[in-house]
PDB file of C-alpha atoms and ligand atoms in Angstrom:
ATOM      1  CA  MET F1060      -0.082  -0.157   0.038  1.00  0.00           C
ATOM      2  CA  SER F1061       1.397   3.475  -0.954  1.00  0.00           C
ATOM      3  CA  VAL F1062       1.183   6.366   1.157  1.00  0.00           C
ATOM      4  CA  GLN F1063      -0.716   9.245  -0.671  1.00  0.00           C
ATOM      5  CA  SER F1064      -0.495  12.767  -0.103  1.00  0.00           C
ATOM      6  CA  ALA F1065      -2.909  15.628  -0.999  1.00  0.00           C
ATOM      7  CA  PRO F1066      -2.441  17.603  -3.626  1.00  0.00           C
ATOM      8  CA  GLY F1067       0.322  20.311  -3.188  1.00  0.00           C
ATOM      9  CA  LYS F1068       1.251  18.629   0.283  1.00  0.00           C
ATOM     10  CA  PRO F1069       4.862  16.956   0.962  1.00  0.00           C
ATOM     11  CA  ALA F1070       4.049  13.157   1.360  1.00  0.00           C
ATOM     12  CA  ALA F1071       4.527  12.152   5.004  1.00  0.00           C
ATOM     13  CA  ALA F1072       7.570  10.154   5.706  1.00  0.00           C
ATOM     14  CA  ARG F1073       6.589   6.795   6.258  1.00  0.00           C
ATOM     15  CA  ARG F1074       6.806   5.357   9.854  1.00  0.00           C
ATOM     16  CA  LEU F1075       9.735   2.998  10.448  1.00  0.00           C
ATOM     17  CA  THR F1076       8.809  -0.703  11.067  1.00  0.00           C
ATOM     18  CA  ALA F1077      10.015  -3.689  13.040  1.00  0.00           C
ATOM     19  CA  PRO F1078      11.158  -5.407   9.663  1.00  0.00           C
ATOM     20  CA  ASP F1079      13.098  -1.773   8.820  1.00  0.00           C
ATOM     21  CA  ILE F1080      14.899  -2.212  12.575  1.00  0.00           C
ATOM     22  CA  ARG F1081      15.513  -6.041  11.715  1.00  0.00           C
ATOM     23  CA  ALA F1082      17.173  -4.917   8.474  1.00  0.00           C
ATOM     24  CA  ARG F1083      19.523  -3.076  10.373  1.00  0.00           C
ATOM     25  CA  LYS F1084      21.717  -6.055  11.559  1.00  0.00           C
ATOM     26  CA  GLY F1085      25.647  -4.939  11.392  1.00  0.00           C
ATOM     27  CA  GLY F1086      24.583  -1.419   9.512  1.00  0.00           C
ATOM     28  CA  GLU F1087      24.561   2.143  10.877  1.00  0.00           C
ATOM     29  CA  PRO F1088      24.131   2.027  14.707  1.00  0.00           C
ATOM     30  CA  ILE F1089      20.184   1.849  15.598  1.00  0.00           C
ATOM     31  CA  VAL F1090      19.503   4.939  17.701  1.00  0.00           C
ATOM     32  CA  SER F1091      16.473   4.752  20.519  1.00  0.00           C
ATOM     33  CA  LEU F1092      15.403   6.664  23.383  1.00  0.00           C
ATOM     34  CA  THR F1093      12.345   6.076  25.749  1.00  0.00           C
ATOM     35  CA  ALA F1094       9.108   8.502  25.359  1.00  0.00           C
ATOM     36  CA  TYR F1095       6.288   8.231  27.726  1.00  0.00           C
ATOM     37  CA  HIS F1096       4.292  11.596  26.506  1.00  0.00           C
ATOM     38  CA  ALA F1097       3.198  13.482  23.288  1.00  0.00           C
ATOM     39  CA  HIS F1098       5.681  16.352  23.878  1.00  0.00           C
ATOM     40  CA  THR F1099       8.690  14.167  24.418  1.00  0.00           C
ATOM     41  CA  ALA F1100       7.988  12.262  21.606  1.00  0.00           C
ATOM     42  CA  ARG F1101       7.780  15.267  19.308  1.00  0.00           C
ATOM     43  CA  LEU F1102      10.897  16.371  20.403  1.00  0.00           C
ATOM     44  CA  VAL F1103      12.723  12.962  20.158  1.00  0.00           C
ATOM     45  CA  ASP F1104      10.991  11.668  16.897  1.00  0.00           C
ATOM     46  CA  PRO F1105      13.452  13.278  14.219  1.00  0.00           C
ATOM     47  CA  HIS F1106      16.181  11.869  15.801  1.00  0.00           C
ATOM     48  CA  VAL F1107      15.722   8.283  16.466  1.00  0.00           C
ATOM     49  CA  ASP F1108      14.524   5.147  14.626  1.00  0.00           C
ATOM     50  CA  PHE F1109      12.733   3.748  17.625  1.00  0.00           C
ATOM     51  CA  MET F1110      11.341   4.927  20.344  1.00  0.00           C
ATOM     52  CA  LEU F1111      10.280   2.810  23.418  1.00  0.00           C
ATOM     53  CA  VAL F1112       7.380   3.433  25.699  1.00  0.00           C
ATOM     54  CA  GLY F1113       9.338   1.501  28.635  1.00  0.00           C
ATOM     55  CA  ASP F1114       7.606   0.206  31.759  1.00  0.00           C
ATOM     56  CA  SER F1115      10.377   2.294  33.559  1.00  0.00           C
ATOM     57  CA  LEU F1116       7.672   5.031  33.444  1.00  0.00           C
ATOM     58  CA  GLY F1117       6.403   3.664  36.568  1.00  0.00           C
ATOM     59  CA  MET F1118       9.535   4.510  38.104  1.00  0.00           C
ATOM     60  CA  VAL F1119      10.523   7.836  36.168  1.00  0.00           C
ATOM     61  CA  MET F1120       6.964   9.307  36.065  1.00  0.00           C
ATOM     62  CA  HIS F1121       5.090   7.777  38.589  1.00  0.00           C
ATOM     63  CA  GLY F1122       7.956   7.398  41.448  1.00  0.00           C
ATOM     64  CA  MET F1123       7.449   3.781  41.855  1.00  0.00           C
ATOM     65  CA  GLU F1124      10.196   1.775  43.546  1.00  0.00           C
ATOM     66  CA  THR F1125      10.067  -0.930  40.772  1.00  0.00           C
ATOM     67  CA  THR F1126       8.458  -1.595  37.491  1.00  0.00           C
ATOM     68  CA  VAL F1127       6.533  -4.415  38.827  1.00  0.00           C
ATOM     69  CA  PRO F1128       3.201  -2.456  39.746  1.00  0.00           C
ATOM     70  CA  VAL F1129       2.794  -0.792  36.316  1.00  0.00           C
ATOM     71  CA  THR F1130      -0.378  -2.011  34.425  1.00  0.00           C
ATOM     72  CA  VAL F1131      -1.518  -2.469  30.491  1.00  0.00           C
ATOM     73  CA  GLU F1132      -3.701   0.369  31.308  1.00  0.00           C
ATOM     74  CA  MET F1133      -0.577   2.620  32.105  1.00  0.00           C
ATOM     75  CA  MET F1134       1.163   1.667  29.191  1.00  0.00           C
ATOM     76  CA  ILE F1135      -2.028   1.808  26.557  1.00  0.00           C
ATOM     77  CA  LEU F1136      -2.409   5.532  27.812  1.00  0.00           C
ATOM     78  CA  GLN F1137       1.205   6.754  27.521  1.00  0.00           C
ATOM     79  CA  GLY F1138       1.574   4.311  24.104  1.00  0.00           C
ATOM     80  CA  GLN F1139      -1.435   6.386  22.773  1.00  0.00           C
ATOM     81  CA  ALA F1140       0.192   9.621  23.867  1.00  0.00           C
ATOM     82  CA  VAL F1141       3.779   8.640  22.214  1.00  0.00           C
ATOM     83  CA  MET F1142       1.934   7.612  18.814  1.00  0.00           C
ATOM     84  CA  ARG F1143      -0.159  11.270  18.739  1.00  0.00           C
ATOM     85  CA  GLY F1144       3.461  13.205  19.214  1.00  0.00           C
ATOM     86  CA  SER F1145       5.486  11.016  16.711  1.00  0.00           C
ATOM     87  CA  ALA F1146       5.473  10.385  12.863  1.00  0.00           C
ATOM     88  CA  LYS F1147       8.678   8.633  11.769  1.00  0.00           C
ATOM     89  CA  ALA F1148      10.016   6.527  14.318  1.00  0.00           C
ATOM     90  CA  LEU F1149       8.926   2.923  15.301  1.00  0.00           C
ATOM     91  CA  VAL F1150       7.041   2.926  18.625  1.00  0.00           C
ATOM     92  CA  VAL F1151       7.426  -0.261  20.818  1.00  0.00           C
ATOM     93  CA  VAL F1152       5.381  -0.718  23.735  1.00  0.00           C
ATOM     94  CA  ASP F1153       6.536  -2.904  26.698  1.00  0.00           C
ATOM     95  CA  LEU F1154       4.475  -5.346  27.936  1.00  0.00           C
ATOM     96  CA  PRO F1155       4.247  -4.994  31.931  1.00  0.00           C
ATOM     97  CA  PHE F1156       5.038  -7.648  34.585  1.00  0.00           C
ATOM     98  CA  GLY F1157       2.242 -10.270  34.812  1.00  0.00           C
ATOM     99  CA  SER F1158       0.357  -9.402  31.271  1.00  0.00           C
ATOM    100  CA  TYR F1159       2.256 -12.031  29.524  1.00  0.00           C
ATOM    101  CA  GLU F1160       4.196 -14.389  31.613  1.00  0.00           C
ATOM    102  CA  GLY F1161       1.466 -17.133  32.052  1.00  0.00           C
ATOM    103  CA  SER F1162       1.188 -18.348  28.893  1.00  0.00           C
ATOM    104  CA  PRO F1163       1.576 -17.564  25.113  1.00  0.00           C
ATOM    105  CA  GLN F1164      -2.165 -16.888  24.928  1.00  0.00           C
ATOM    106  CA  GLN F1165      -1.974 -14.589  27.555  1.00  0.00           C
ATOM    107  CA  ALA F1166       0.747 -12.879  25.583  1.00  0.00           C
ATOM    108  CA  PHE F1167      -1.321 -12.889  22.849  1.00  0.00           C
ATOM    109  CA  ALA F1168      -4.315 -11.244  24.186  1.00  0.00           C
ATOM    110  CA  THR F1169      -2.138  -8.353  25.974  1.00  0.00           C
ATOM    111  CA  ALA F1170       0.154  -7.802  23.048  1.00  0.00           C
ATOM    112  CA  SER F1171      -2.964  -7.634  20.376  1.00  0.00           C
ATOM    113  CA  ARG F1172      -4.720  -5.245  22.829  1.00  0.00           C
ATOM    114  CA  VAL F1173      -1.908  -3.346  23.169  1.00  0.00           C
ATOM    115  CA  LEU F1174      -0.990  -2.830  19.117  1.00  0.00           C
ATOM    116  CA  LYS F1175      -4.791  -2.367  18.428  1.00  0.00           C
ATOM    117  CA  GLU F1176      -5.545   0.198  21.174  1.00  0.00           C
ATOM    118  CA  THR F1177      -2.136   2.154  20.717  1.00  0.00           C
ATOM    119  CA  GLY F1178      -1.569   1.835  16.970  1.00  0.00           C
ATOM    120  CA  ALA F1179       1.985   0.919  17.744  1.00  0.00           C
ATOM    121  CA  GLY F1180       4.420  -1.191  15.744  1.00  0.00           C
ATOM    122  CA  ALA F1181       5.680  -3.549  18.092  1.00  0.00           C
ATOM    123  CA  VAL F1182       6.098  -4.751  21.510  1.00  0.00           C
ATOM    124  CA  LYS F1183       8.738  -5.797  24.158  1.00  0.00           C
ATOM    125  CA  LEU F1184       8.931  -8.201  26.705  1.00  0.00           C
ATOM    126  CA  GLU F1185      11.384  -9.247  29.177  1.00  0.00           C
ATOM    127  CA  GLY F1186      13.031 -12.877  29.588  1.00  0.00           C
ATOM    128  CA  GLY F1187      15.128 -15.508  27.591  1.00  0.00           C
ATOM    129  CA  ARG F1188      14.866 -19.160  26.983  1.00  0.00           C
ATOM    130  CA  ARG F1189      11.550 -18.998  29.420  1.00  0.00           C
ATOM    131  CA  MET F1190       9.913 -16.798  26.766  1.00  0.00           C
ATOM    132  CA  ALA F1191      11.309 -18.507  23.817  1.00  0.00           C
ATOM    133  CA  GLU F1192       7.845 -20.330  23.317  1.00  0.00           C
ATOM    134  CA  THR F1193       5.854 -17.259  23.648  1.00  0.00           C
ATOM    135  CA  VAL F1194       8.087 -15.007  21.760  1.00  0.00           C
ATOM    136  CA  ARG F1195       7.413 -17.808  18.758  1.00  0.00           C
ATOM    137  CA  PHE F1196       3.667 -17.714  19.358  1.00  0.00           C
ATOM    138  CA  LEU F1197       3.764 -13.724  18.983  1.00  0.00           C
ATOM    139  CA  ALA F1198       5.881 -13.668  16.182  1.00  0.00           C
ATOM    140  CA  ASP F1199       3.966 -16.370  14.382  1.00  0.00           C
ATOM    141  CA  ARG F1200       0.650 -14.632  14.683  1.00  0.00           C
ATOM    142  CA  GLY F1201       1.993 -11.209  13.662  1.00  0.00           C
ATOM    143  CA  VAL F1202       2.955  -9.630  16.576  1.00  0.00           C
ATOM    144  CA  PRO F1203       6.674  -7.945  16.286  1.00  0.00           C
ATOM    145  CA  VAL F1204       8.711  -8.737  19.399  1.00  0.00           C
ATOM    146  CA  MET F1205      11.536  -7.118  20.757  1.00  0.00           C
ATOM    147  CA  GLY F1206      13.419  -9.175  23.505  1.00  0.00           C
ATOM    148  CA  HIS F1207      15.392  -7.939  26.599  1.00  0.00           C
ATOM    149  CA  VAL F1208      17.826 -10.077  28.398  1.00  0.00           C
ATOM    150  CA  GLY F1209      20.842  -9.341  31.246  1.00  0.00           C
ATOM    151  CA  LEU F1210      19.155  -7.284  33.760  1.00  0.00           C
ATOM    152  CA  THR F1211      15.462  -7.578  33.510  1.00  0.00           C
ATOM    153  CA  PRO F1212      14.171  -5.348  35.800  1.00  0.00           C
ATOM    154  CA  GLN F1213      10.535  -6.802  36.296  1.00  0.00           C
ATOM    155  CA  ALA F1214      12.543  -9.645  37.857  1.00  0.00           C
ATOM    156  CA  ILE F1215      13.594  -7.534  40.737  1.00  0.00           C
ATOM    157  CA  ASN F1216      11.760  -9.708  43.506  1.00  0.00           C
ATOM    158  CA  THR F1217      13.980 -12.401  42.506  1.00  0.00           C
ATOM    159  CA  LEU F1218      16.972 -10.592  41.606  1.00  0.00           C
ATOM    160  CA  GLY F1219      17.167  -8.498  44.812  1.00  0.00           C
ATOM    161  CA  SER F1220      18.941  -5.587  43.309  1.00  0.00           C
ATOM    162  CA  PHE F1221      19.345  -3.463  39.859  1.00  0.00           C
ATOM    163  CA  LYS F1222      23.271  -4.897  39.078  1.00  0.00           C
ATOM    164  CA  ALA F1223      24.983  -5.982  35.937  1.00  0.00           C
ATOM    165  CA  LEU F1224      24.470  -9.863  35.286  1.00  0.00           C
ATOM    166  CA  GLY F1225      26.604 -12.170  33.440  1.00  0.00           C
ATOM    167  CA  ARG F1226      30.169 -11.173  34.753  1.00  0.00           C
ATOM    168  CA  ASP F1227      31.109 -14.790  35.774  1.00  0.00           C
ATOM    169  CA  GLU F1228      31.170 -17.366  33.050  1.00  0.00           C
ATOM    170  CA  ALA F1229      28.274 -19.290  34.317  1.00  0.00           C
ATOM    171  CA  GLY F1230      26.349 -16.375  34.125  1.00  0.00           C
ATOM    172  CA  ALA F1231      27.247 -15.216  30.783  1.00  0.00           C
ATOM    173  CA  ALA F1232      26.511 -18.563  29.391  1.00  0.00           C
ATOM    174  CA  MET F1233      23.071 -18.386  30.514  1.00  0.00           C
ATOM    175  CA  ILE F1234      22.568 -14.892  29.035  1.00  0.00           C
ATOM    176  CA  LEU F1235      23.964 -15.874  25.556  1.00  0.00           C
ATOM    177  CA  ASP F1236      21.656 -18.715  25.649  1.00  0.00           C
ATOM    178  CA  ASP F1237      18.606 -16.596  26.445  1.00  0.00           C
ATOM    179  CA  ALA F1238      19.968 -14.276  23.780  1.00  0.00           C
ATOM    180  CA  ARG F1239      19.995 -17.412  21.420  1.00  0.00           C
ATOM    181  CA  SER F1240      16.493 -18.933  22.180  1.00  0.00           C
ATOM    182  CA  ILE F1241      14.681 -15.442  21.522  1.00  0.00           C
ATOM    183  CA  ALA F1242      16.699 -14.849  18.481  1.00  0.00           C
ATOM    184  CA  ASP F1243      16.126 -18.261  17.276  1.00  0.00           C
ATOM    185  CA  ALA F1244      12.307 -18.139  18.099  1.00  0.00           C
ATOM    186  CA  GLY F1245      11.653 -14.636  15.736  1.00  0.00           C
ATOM    187  CA  ALA F1246      12.422 -11.510  17.999  1.00  0.00           C
ATOM    188  CA  PHE F1247      13.127  -8.896  15.312  1.00  0.00           C
ATOM    189  CA  SER F1248      15.642  -7.073  18.053  1.00  0.00           C
ATOM    190  CA  ILE F1249      16.871  -7.657  21.572  1.00  0.00           C
ATOM    191  CA  VAL F1250      17.748  -5.395  24.278  1.00  0.00           C
ATOM    192  CA  LEU F1251      21.121  -6.232  26.261  1.00  0.00           C
ATOM    193  CA  GLU F1252      20.839  -4.681  29.634  1.00  0.00           C
ATOM    194  CA  ALA F1253      23.808  -4.084  32.032  1.00  0.00           C
ATOM    195  CA  MET F1254      26.345  -6.931  30.938  1.00  0.00           C
ATOM    196  CA  SER F1255      30.093  -7.123  30.186  1.00  0.00           C
ATOM    197  CA  GLU F1256      31.234  -5.701  27.206  1.00  0.00           C
ATOM    198  CA  PRO F1257      32.913  -9.187  25.689  1.00  0.00           C
ATOM    199  CA  LEU F1258      29.275 -10.665  26.283  1.00  0.00           C
ATOM    200  CA  ALA F1259      27.263  -8.066  24.676  1.00  0.00           C
ATOM    201  CA  ALA F1260      29.875  -8.451  21.732  1.00  0.00           C
ATOM    202  CA  GLN F1261      29.464 -12.036  21.550  1.00  0.00           C
ATOM    203  CA  ILE F1262      25.778 -12.002  21.562  1.00  0.00           C
ATOM    204  CA  THR F1263      25.797  -9.156  18.628  1.00  0.00           C
ATOM    205  CA  ARG F1264      28.119 -11.608  16.711  1.00  0.00           C
ATOM    206  CA  GLU F1265      26.350 -14.740  17.195  1.00  0.00           C
ATOM    207  CA  VAL F1266      22.377 -13.857  16.816  1.00  0.00           C
ATOM    208  CA  ALA F1267      20.492 -12.697  13.636  1.00  0.00           C
ATOM    209  CA  PRO F1268      18.592  -9.864  15.014  1.00  0.00           C
ATOM    210  CA  PRO F1269      20.199  -6.440  15.861  1.00  0.00           C
ATOM    211  CA  THR F1270      21.120  -6.028  19.374  1.00  0.00           C
ATOM    212  CA  ILE F1271      20.134  -2.847  21.484  1.00  0.00           C
ATOM    213  CA  GLY F1272      22.517  -2.040  24.362  1.00  0.00           C
ATOM    214  CA  ILE F1273      22.150  -0.212  27.346  1.00  0.00           C
ATOM    215  CA  GLY F1274      24.771  -0.818  29.566  1.00  0.00           C
ATOM    216  CA  GLY F1275      25.752  -3.138  26.561  1.00  0.00           C
ATOM    217  CA  SER F1276      28.788  -1.120  25.310  1.00  0.00           C
ATOM    218  CA  SER F1277      29.176   0.138  21.754  1.00  0.00           C
ATOM    219  CA  ALA F1278      29.668  -3.036  20.396  1.00  0.00           C
ATOM    220  CA  CYS F1279      25.855  -3.817  20.005  1.00  0.00           C
ATOM    221  CA  ASP F1280      24.077  -2.911  16.819  1.00  0.00           C
ATOM    222  CA  GLY F1281      22.376  -0.101  18.585  1.00  0.00           C
ATOM    223  CA  GLN F1282      21.649   1.961  22.143  1.00  0.00           C
ATOM    224  CA  ILE F1283      19.094   3.028  24.119  1.00  0.00           C
ATOM    225  CA  LEU F1284      18.717   5.049  27.147  1.00  0.00           C
ATOM    226  CA  VAL F1285      16.082   6.578  29.486  1.00  0.00           C
ATOM    227  CA  LEU F1286      15.262   9.852  28.265  1.00  0.00           C
ATOM    228  CA  GLU F1287      14.855  11.562  31.718  1.00  0.00           C
ATOM    229  CA  ASP F1288      18.105   9.942  32.464  1.00  0.00           C
ATOM    230  CA  MET F1289      20.117  11.124  29.872  1.00  0.00           C
ATOM    231  CA  LEU F1290      18.851  14.480  30.235  1.00  0.00           C
ATOM    232  CA  GLY F1291      19.807  15.229  33.835  1.00  0.00           C
ATOM    233  CA  LEU F1292      16.137  14.729  35.087  1.00  0.00           C
ATOM    234  CA  SER F1293      16.748  11.589  37.358  1.00  0.00           C
ATOM    235  CA  ASP F1294      18.180  11.681  40.743  1.00  0.00           C
ATOM    236  CA  ARG F1295      20.464   8.782  40.446  1.00  0.00           C
ATOM    237  CA  VAL F1296      21.511   6.925  37.437  1.00  0.00           C
ATOM    238  CA  PRO F1297      23.300   3.658  36.678  1.00  0.00           C
ATOM    239  CA  ARG F1298      26.725   3.652  35.328  1.00  0.00           C
ATOM    240  CA  PHE F1299      26.013   3.149  31.739  1.00  0.00           C
ATOM    241  CA  VAL F1300      24.088   6.417  31.651  1.00  0.00           C
ATOM    242  CA  LYS F1301      25.781   9.640  30.039  1.00  0.00           C
ATOM    243  CA  LYS F1302      24.040  12.921  30.949  1.00  0.00           C
ATOM    244  CA  PHE F1303      23.924  14.474  27.688  1.00  0.00           C
ATOM    245  CA  ALA F1304      22.386  17.540  29.416  1.00  0.00           C
ATOM    246  CA  ASP F1305      21.571  18.425  32.918  1.00  0.00           C
ATOM    247  CA  ILE F1306      18.340  20.221  32.540  1.00  0.00           C
ATOM    248  CA  GLY F1307      16.855  19.555  36.293  1.00  0.00           C
ATOM    249  CA  PRO F1308      18.759  23.100  37.441  1.00  0.00           C
ATOM    250  CA  ALA F1309      17.024  24.988  34.379  1.00  0.00           C
ATOM    251  CA  ILE F1310      13.730  23.890  35.126  1.00  0.00           C
ATOM    252  CA  GLY F1311      14.431  24.473  38.783  1.00  0.00           C
ATOM    253  CA  ALA F1312      15.482  28.432  38.064  1.00  0.00           C
ATOM    254  CA  ALA F1313      12.424  28.997  35.878  1.00  0.00           C
ATOM    255  CA  VAL F1314      10.104  27.680  38.422  1.00  0.00           C
ATOM    256  CA  GLU F1315      11.871  29.788  41.087  1.00  0.00           C
ATOM    257  CA  ALA F1316      11.807  32.963  38.416  1.00  0.00           C
ATOM    258  CA  TYR F1317       8.034  32.171  37.885  1.00  0.00           C
ATOM    259  CA  ALA F1318       7.313  32.206  41.927  1.00  0.00           C
ATOM    260  CA  SER F1319       9.028  35.257  42.885  1.00  0.00           C
ATOM    261  CA  GLU F1320       7.362  37.114  39.634  1.00  0.00           C
ATOM    262  CA  VAL F1321       3.972  36.250  41.044  1.00  0.00           C
ATOM    263  CA  ARG F1322       4.812  36.929  44.524  1.00  0.00           C
ATOM    264  CA  ALA F1323       5.892  40.455  43.444  1.00  0.00           C
ATOM    265  CA  ARG F1324       2.680  40.804  40.985  1.00  0.00           C
ATOM    266  CA  SER F1325       5.502  41.602  38.104  1.00  0.00           C
ATOM    267  CA  PHE F1326       3.920  38.419  36.173  1.00  0.00           C
ATOM    268  CA  PRO F1327       1.306  38.696  34.543  1.00  0.00           C
ATOM    269  CA  GLY F1328       2.923  41.880  32.758  1.00  0.00           C
ATOM    270  CA  PRO F1329       0.619  43.946  30.540  1.00  0.00           C
ATOM    271  CA  GLU F1330       1.743  41.793  27.564  1.00  0.00           C
ATOM    272  CA  HIS F1331      -0.015  38.999  29.016  1.00  0.00           C
ATOM    273  CA  VAL F1332      -3.782  39.824  29.625  1.00  0.00           C
ATOM    274  CA  TYR F1333      -6.376  40.741  27.818  1.00  0.00           C
ATOM    275  CA  ALA F1334      -7.834  44.343  27.065  1.00  0.00           C
ATOM    276  CA  PRO F1335     -11.704  44.710  26.630  1.00  0.00           C
ATOM    277  CA  LYS F1336     -12.994  44.653  23.167  1.00  0.00           C
ATOM    278  CA  LYS F1337     -13.761  48.266  21.871  1.00  0.00           C
ATOM    279  CA  GLY F1338     -17.167  49.009  21.005  1.00  0.00           C
TER     280      GLY F1338
HETATM  281  O1  LIG Z2169      11.519  -0.051  30.362  1.00  0.00           O
HETATM  282  C1  LIG Z2169      12.677   0.520  29.981  1.00  0.00           C
HETATM  283  O2  LIG Z2169      12.488   2.031  29.931  1.00  0.00           O
HETATM  284  C2  LIG Z2169      13.225  -0.426  29.135  1.00  0.00           C
HETATM  285  C3  LIG Z2169      14.460   0.198  28.809  1.00  0.00           C
HETATM  286  C4  LIG Z2169      15.479   0.499  30.131  1.00  0.00           C
HETATM  287  C5  LIG Z2169      15.360  -0.483  27.724  1.00  0.00           C
HETATM  288  O3  LIG Z2169      13.283  -1.625  29.450  1.00  0.00           O
END
């Protein structure tokens, strides 16, 4: 199906798809960031290949301790916002904890609801070998799945803490097996979170879909960060985050200036008020 434009109007850019991302294996690095809102999606969209509506929104937006309490309804609401604020990048929506692990059928019911209600182009789920059957079930039924191995934050209650994994031989072998399993099951791309550089490099060499690193080193086929972390809006960030800006103090200064102008009655000024209509 071709995209038609109204006469005199430039054709709208086609939104990237999961197959477009899949085809980028070994090519130009894939760029991605999280986005949870229409306004941030609008700013991020021109510069990235895909945006992830990550379940990290529970912690970043809602102040939750972990991603465990995040619901499908929260993901759908923010997925819809990100779709409204973007036109070019693929939008991937996380399936939250408890909404897909029970069975492949449960995962299909949740994933199809998320795709229908948001219009996003793919879902992401956490887990390796234990989720391979589900990844295949979804992929065979028209749901593009991004995998996520290494540190999987939804497993915090069994992991005990958010720390890098696979730094010893046995742990590395398990994560390699996880990545191979979901690659073979049909994941179109795999997030590698918080693992040693040699392990990320080996996975990237060995699996067919592109790998997206977050604490996985530049050996990966692409990178992702949480937008608020790289903008300097988060209190504490993991070692793998680089702050590309520090906008927290600028927001604080703007709010302080607003507060003092309101208190001094110098805002609103004459230019901000409506004059009565003449006649
Ligand atoms: O939820 C999230 O933001 C993620 C990224 C950290 C990959 O899963």
